[in-house]
Amino acid sequence: MAELTRRDILGTAALIGGWCVLGGDSALAQERSSAGQPVPGGPYSLPPLPYDYSDLEPHLDAQTMKLHHDVHHAGNVRSANAAIAELEAIRRVGGERIRQVRAATDQLSYNLSGHLLHSIYWTNLAREGGGDPASDSEIARMIKRDFGSLEAFRGNFQAAAQQVQGSGWGILAFEPSAQRLLVVQAEKHQNTAVWGAVPLLVVDVWEHAYYLHHQNKRSSYIKAFMNVVNWNDVDRRLRAALERE
Ligand code: MN3
């Protein structure tokens, strides 16, 4: 029992420091051996891209897609699973460890939000995407109702994404209590969000999403993103959200 407790505490300390120590591997070795892989046994896993890395070129380049999915998103998955394991370890040794709980909860919010948003981002894109949503789709109807026109929505959405302070996301969401669409921002992955709102269309405006191809020109990347929006996926997400209500 004493041994288990000591191991738990050591594991806790390692994770709090931002490192996930599994099976005695160093954190760096773990990082190298498991690139693109989730933490074994964790509740979250990295979804495969629904297309090849190069399929969205010339709008989104293959190298960016590969690094973004295999490294950045995978990192969120690993760290979300690590935060879950960390909180379990803290509870085993007594959940009153305030600073450890705070740090692990913060890591969970950041990384799980990142994982969830990236998972939507990939499916929001398609080679044959772009243009306007089908005129008879639910998403087209609600955009016109709540924003006035597709053009007004586009202006609002692109400006919100462009003006995210630092790293974050522009998000079109369905807000269930008023049954309306909203454009919101997320700073980092988890801040300035609206509780209960369901993300339908998300544009990642972290520099890792565009810097290799678009350098510092976030607006150029956002325009390129709009050229590959999979409106069928956005509409499917809206109809699923409406059915849940
Ligand atoms: Mn990203």
PDB file of C-alpha atoms and ligand atoms in Angstrom, residues 68 118 169 204 208, ligand 1:
ATOM      1  CA  HIS A  68      -1.297  19.780 -37.297  1.00  0.00           C
ATOM      2  CA  HIS A 118      -9.751  19.745 -33.713  1.00  0.00           C
ATOM      3  CA  TRP A 169     -10.655  29.658 -32.807  1.00  0.00           C
ATOM      4  CA  ASP A 204      -8.350  27.081 -35.975  1.00  0.00           C
ATOM      5  CA  HIS A 208       0.458  26.174 -36.415  1.00  0.00           C
TER       6      HIS A 208
HETATM    7 MN   MN3 B   1      -4.638  23.441 -34.019  1.00  0.00          MN
END
